Amino acid sequence: MIFANPSSPEKTSERLQPTGWLRYFSFSLDHKVIGLQYLICGFIFYLIGGSLASAIRVELTSPISDFMARDVYNQVLTLHGTIMIFLWIVPVVNGAFGNYLIPFYVGARDMAFPRLNAVAFWLIPPAGLMLISSYFITGAAESGWTAYPPLSITTPATGQIIWIISVLLLGGSSIFGGINFIATILKLRQPGLKLMQLPMYCWAMLGTSILVVLSTPVLAGTLILLSFDIVAHTGFFNPSMGGNVIVYQHLFWFYSHPAVYIMVLPAFGLVSEILPVHCRKPLFGYTTMVYSIMAIVGLGLVVWAHHMFTSGTPPWMRLFFTIATSFIAVPTGIKFFNWVATLWGGKISLNSAVLFSCGFIINFVLGGITGVALAQVPFDVHVHDTYFVVAHFHYIVYGGSVFVIFSSIYHWYPKFTGRMLNENIGRLHFVLTFIGFNLCFAPQHWLGLNGMPRRVAEYDPQFTFVNQLSSAGALLMALSTLPFLWNVINSAMNGPIAGDNPWRALTPEWLTSSPPPVENWEGKAPLVNEPYGYGRSTKNPKSPNDGERDTK
Amino acid sequence: MTTIAPVEQSPEKEVTQIEDHADFRLFGLAAFLVADGMTFAGFFAAYLTFKAVNPLLPDAIYELELPLPTLNTVLLLVSSATFHRAGQALRKDNAMLCQRWLLITAGLGLAFLASQMVEYFTLPFGLTDNLYASTFYALTGFHGLHVTLGALMILIVWWQSRSPGGRITSKNQFPLEAAELYWHFVDGIWVILFIILYLL
Ligand code: HEM
Ligand SMILES: [Cu+2]
């Protein structure tokens, strides 16, 4: 049934939108504006979360809690984790780049549900502000980003409840976004564009959105039960009232293991977009990439209890979850080799985008290896809840997702703003970040293996020196943000004009002006059946690739 | 949003006309219901695990009376059928009939809520008595919230189809179809809930 829907917001004509910079502060329905709103908002929260991280590292330069009181440390730690996950990585790798790119990739003028899209974004700033202000008003939650009971029902209630409400809002935002992406990718595709011709980021977002829709509601339900325990004094998760804390852990990880893929699958997709452009080669193994993503989605839903090996899980459960988790390394490994093969023999330009993508590949492999190690019960029972786990997941969420976010900013900034970033400052940013990151987190493997527990403000003095090393790395990371900030702000005003397609890329977002018009393309949307046809001559005379045969 | 409306009403002023596409709001709603269903799945899983690994003390065990919940099940199942009739009537452009079926459906929904209330007040346990009681109220309460929302939706649809320039006609069925899909979903959840909570 096709009909013109009078109130349909798909008619995003220029006149319906505020123009100029003001539109970034308005309830805009334009997917590109919403995408950048996600990005900028996310980045502000990243700066806040980063300051909290610096505070944590300052505290940990000495074995006693001198910089912060212990309960303040717990609040800072909780805020840091929650902000970084729910307000920075998830909204940016999904919301920001997803909203900006997916309509281009499917050849549409906007997302399937533009109004829902705007609502999803505008849930985020209030949720974030509420979370942060809880620190100043009542004291923030103290039980970590996992909010495990009974800790979360015995620590001060107000902060915990505010935490729950913000996470519920953010979860709702994420679900609305997920529904929108699924509808856009499956239903809004241009006629003639087959699923297997979509740029890889679409597949990554499809997989991610399936995870979001299936797992986020479970977290929401769980947190509602938790809030009953706190407010109404029910005993779902309160052992002293006959409740069961393990059930909370199962439900929580049923969301939160998929959540790690919600943070990293879109990053996989973004890297798969960036590498081919800058190596002038087709993405290696497109089909295997698609199947790996779907395999990760499927497996990702059935590995959650590897976070619970020390929670008294029965042997059969340990066995099952060890095997299932180890299996995830297979599709992940396939993707890794495909990226390497894409780079192999390519005409690589070592610009900031590529550097950050390569940094991602290196860090991600390290994080993946420690992940497989952690999946083995005999090893995990020794290092669970130590700094080894902290090192593992930072290699993946920071070394993986955050590196990709930076890479993507370097890659798409010309499209966003119409101007180029300064490459030398970009490379400086990369070098500082890469060294700082590895200096900060590599020593934490050693700390964990030697028994330093995570989430505590004080530690055995024998760990002092290595902790100081780690803090030095954190300082470098914090400093590395400065050239980046200067670069993006200065280039927005003074950078050289980028032109429509500075990278000579083939994907549809580049086949329009920079920044693109409200309706994405003047005239008809281009039909791109071969988004990775680099190094092949194409029939299209306008293709930026024409006549190019620069691979061996 | 209100500032947008006047512009939309003067199409001659529009600079660009963006493509119209098929309406997939129902698809979006279905995806949302999958998500909503997962919330219930989480609750069910929690309940079944509690039941399996946290046995209650003998004096806390209480056999639920079946007549009232069985009546509730019948009420909801019948209301699904009546809603279906309302949709059929709308497609045949029989507004009067459609409205009547809608009212009956809403009535059945409200009757369900009333009888649920009666059950709540006659039960010998309260929200915080024990794990089982808490789960019982959480599950039925969360479902009852869905029924309340659904009944409201039906009444809104009914109201909209009543007004002379009614927005809901055979040419604009979406609100009715959406409410109907949602209502069937809520009924389906109740059947599972009834089996797990009362029969198991
Ligand atoms: C090869 C794939 C991976 C494997 C086999 C793996 C395995 C594991 C295991 C077994 C743990 C539990 C360690 C413990 O608490 O004792 C863990 C923790 C963690 N992993 Fe991974 N992981 C993998 C990939 C990822 C990815 C892709 C991410 C994020 C994008 C990630 C993020 C995390 C986080 C955040 C934790 C710690 C959660 C917490 O306790 O706060 N992992 N991983
Ligand atoms: Cu996991």
GROMACS .gro file of C-alpha atoms in nm, chain A residues 1-16 27 29 107-113 115 175-176 179 182-184 186-188 212-215 217-218 220-222 224-225 228 232-237 241-244 247 250-251 254 519, chain B residues 1 4-5 7-8 13-29 31-43 45-47 49-50 53-54 56 127-131 133-136 138-139 142 167 170-174 177:
model
  124
    1MET     CA    1   0.000   0.000   0.000
    2ILE     CA    2   0.163   0.319  -0.113
    3PHE     CA    3   0.009   0.646  -0.023
    4ALA     CA    4   0.111   0.998   0.043
    5ASN     CA    5   0.093   1.056   0.410
    6PRO     CA    6   0.015   1.421   0.470
    7SER     CA    7   0.188   1.446   0.803
    8SER     CA    8   0.475   1.235   0.683
    9PRO     CA    9   0.795   1.392   0.805
   10GLU     CA   10   0.981   1.234   0.514
   11LYS     CA   11   0.919   1.560   0.336
   12THR     CA   12   1.215   1.727   0.489
   13SER     CA   13   1.217   2.028   0.268
   14GLU     CA   14   1.457   2.304   0.346
   15ARG     CA   15   1.187   2.532   0.469
   16LEU     CA   16   1.082   2.293   0.741
   27PHE     CA   17   1.435   1.941   1.730
   29LEU     CA   18   1.428   1.594   1.171
  107GLY     CA   19   1.981   0.576  -0.114
  108ALA     CA   20   1.717   0.751   0.095
  109ARG     CA   21   1.650   1.112   0.188
  110ASP     CA   22   1.609   1.040   0.555
  111MET     CA   23   1.561   0.766   0.812
  112ALA     CA   24   1.241   0.563   0.808
  113PHE     CA   25   1.099   0.742   1.113
  115ARG     CA   26   1.044   1.200   1.428
  175ILE     CA   27   1.581   0.082   2.123
  176PHE     CA   28   1.408   0.357   1.924
  179ILE     CA   29   1.400   0.002   1.534
  182ILE     CA   30   1.621  -0.194   1.100
  183ALA     CA   31   1.331  -0.031   0.918
  184THR     CA   32   1.560   0.198   0.719
  186LEU     CA   33   1.538  -0.337   0.529
  187LYS     CA   34   1.255  -0.123   0.400
  188LEU     CA   35   1.389   0.206   0.272
  212VAL     CA   36   1.970  -0.374   2.061
  213VAL     CA   37   1.609  -0.473   2.007
  214LEU     CA   38   1.652  -0.818   2.157
  215SER     CA   39   1.868  -0.743   2.456
  217PRO     CA   40   1.459  -0.450   2.693
  218VAL     CA   41   1.585  -0.726   2.919
  220ALA     CA   42   1.523  -0.237   3.123
  221GLY     CA   43   1.306  -0.502   3.287
  222THR     CA   44   1.586  -0.601   3.520
  224ILE     CA   45   1.280  -0.198   3.695
  225LEU     CA   46   1.290  -0.498   3.928
  228PHE     CA   47   1.146  -0.211   4.317
  232ALA     CA   48   0.942  -0.072   4.750
  233HIS     CA   49   1.162  -0.311   4.947
  234THR     CA   50   1.072  -0.617   4.750
  235GLY     CA   51   1.331  -0.889   4.758
  236PHE     CA   52   1.393  -1.001   4.401
  237PHE     CA   53   1.766  -0.966   4.428
  241MET     CA   54   1.465  -1.168   5.177
  242GLY     CA   55   1.496  -1.495   4.990
  243GLY     CA   56   1.590  -1.326   4.663
  244ASN     CA   57   1.853  -1.433   4.416
  247VAL     CA   58   1.936  -1.398   3.850
  250HIS     CA   59   2.221  -1.343   3.427
  251LEU     CA   60   1.970  -1.084   3.316
  254PHE     CA   61   2.215  -1.104   2.880
  519GLU     CA   62   1.759   1.622   0.067
  553MET     CA   63   0.680   2.112   1.569
  556ILE     CA   64   0.621   2.341   1.109
  557ALA     CA   65   0.251   2.278   1.060
  559VAL     CA   66   0.430   2.540   0.622
  560GLU     CA   67   0.318   2.187   0.561
  565LYS     CA   68   0.562   2.698  -0.096
  566GLU     CA   69   0.762   2.381  -0.067
  567VAL     CA   70   1.092   2.396  -0.246
  568THR     CA   71   1.155   2.030  -0.279
  569GLN     CA   72   0.931   1.734  -0.291
  570ILE     CA   73   1.084   1.430  -0.135
  571GLU     CA   74   0.975   1.085  -0.241
  572ASP     CA   75   0.680   0.920  -0.078
  573HIS     CA   76   0.732   0.569   0.027
  574ALA     CA   77   0.527   0.283   0.154
  575ASP     CA   78   0.403   0.319   0.505
  576PHE     CA   79   0.601   0.096   0.737
  577ARG     CA   80   0.493   0.230   1.068
  578LEU     CA   81   0.334  -0.109   1.137
  579PHE     CA   82   0.669  -0.271   1.074
  580GLY     CA   83   0.823  -0.033   1.324
  581LEU     CA   84   0.554  -0.115   1.577
  583ALA     CA   85   0.983  -0.436   1.593
  584PHE     CA   86   0.893  -0.246   1.906
  585LEU     CA   87   0.667  -0.528   2.018
  586VAL     CA   88   0.954  -0.773   1.973
  587ALA     CA   89   1.151  -0.553   2.210
  588ASP     CA   90   0.860  -0.529   2.451
  589GLY     CA   91   0.819  -0.904   2.432
  590MET     CA   92   1.182  -0.943   2.535
  591THR     CA   93   1.110  -0.747   2.852
  592PHE     CA   94   0.844  -1.001   2.936
  593ALA     CA   95   1.077  -1.282   2.837
  594GLY     CA   96   1.326  -1.149   3.090
  595PHE     CA   97   1.058  -1.140   3.360
  597ALA     CA   98   1.295  -1.621   3.284
  598ALA     CA   99   1.351  -1.457   3.622
  599TYR     CA  100   1.026  -1.600   3.758
  601THR     CA  101   1.452  -1.939   3.779
  602PHE     CA  102   1.330  -1.811   4.113
  605VAL     CA  103   1.619  -2.250   4.263
  606ASN     CA  104   1.456  -2.051   4.544
  608LEU     CA  105   0.966  -2.109   4.938
  679LEU     CA  106   0.379  -0.709   4.722
  680THR     CA  107   0.665  -0.749   4.968
  681ASP     CA  108   0.557  -1.068   5.146
  682ASN     CA  109   0.799  -1.298   4.971
  683LEU     CA  110   0.985  -1.349   4.646
  685ALA     CA  111   0.445  -1.263   4.579
  686SER     CA  112   0.670  -0.987   4.449
  687THR     CA  113   0.720  -1.162   4.117
  688PHE     CA  114   0.349  -1.229   4.088
  690ALA     CA  115   0.545  -0.742   3.912
  691LEU     CA  116   0.445  -0.966   3.623
  694PHE     CA  117   0.342  -0.489   3.420
  719ARG     CA  118  -0.920   1.054   1.073
  722SER     CA  119  -1.081   0.264   0.538
  723LYS     CA  120  -0.824   0.494   0.376
  724ASN     CA  121  -0.638   0.565   0.695
  725GLN     CA  122  -0.643   0.246   0.891
  726PHE     CA  123  -0.307   0.278   1.056
  729GLU     CA  124  -0.427  -0.151   1.284
   0.00000   0.00000   0.00000
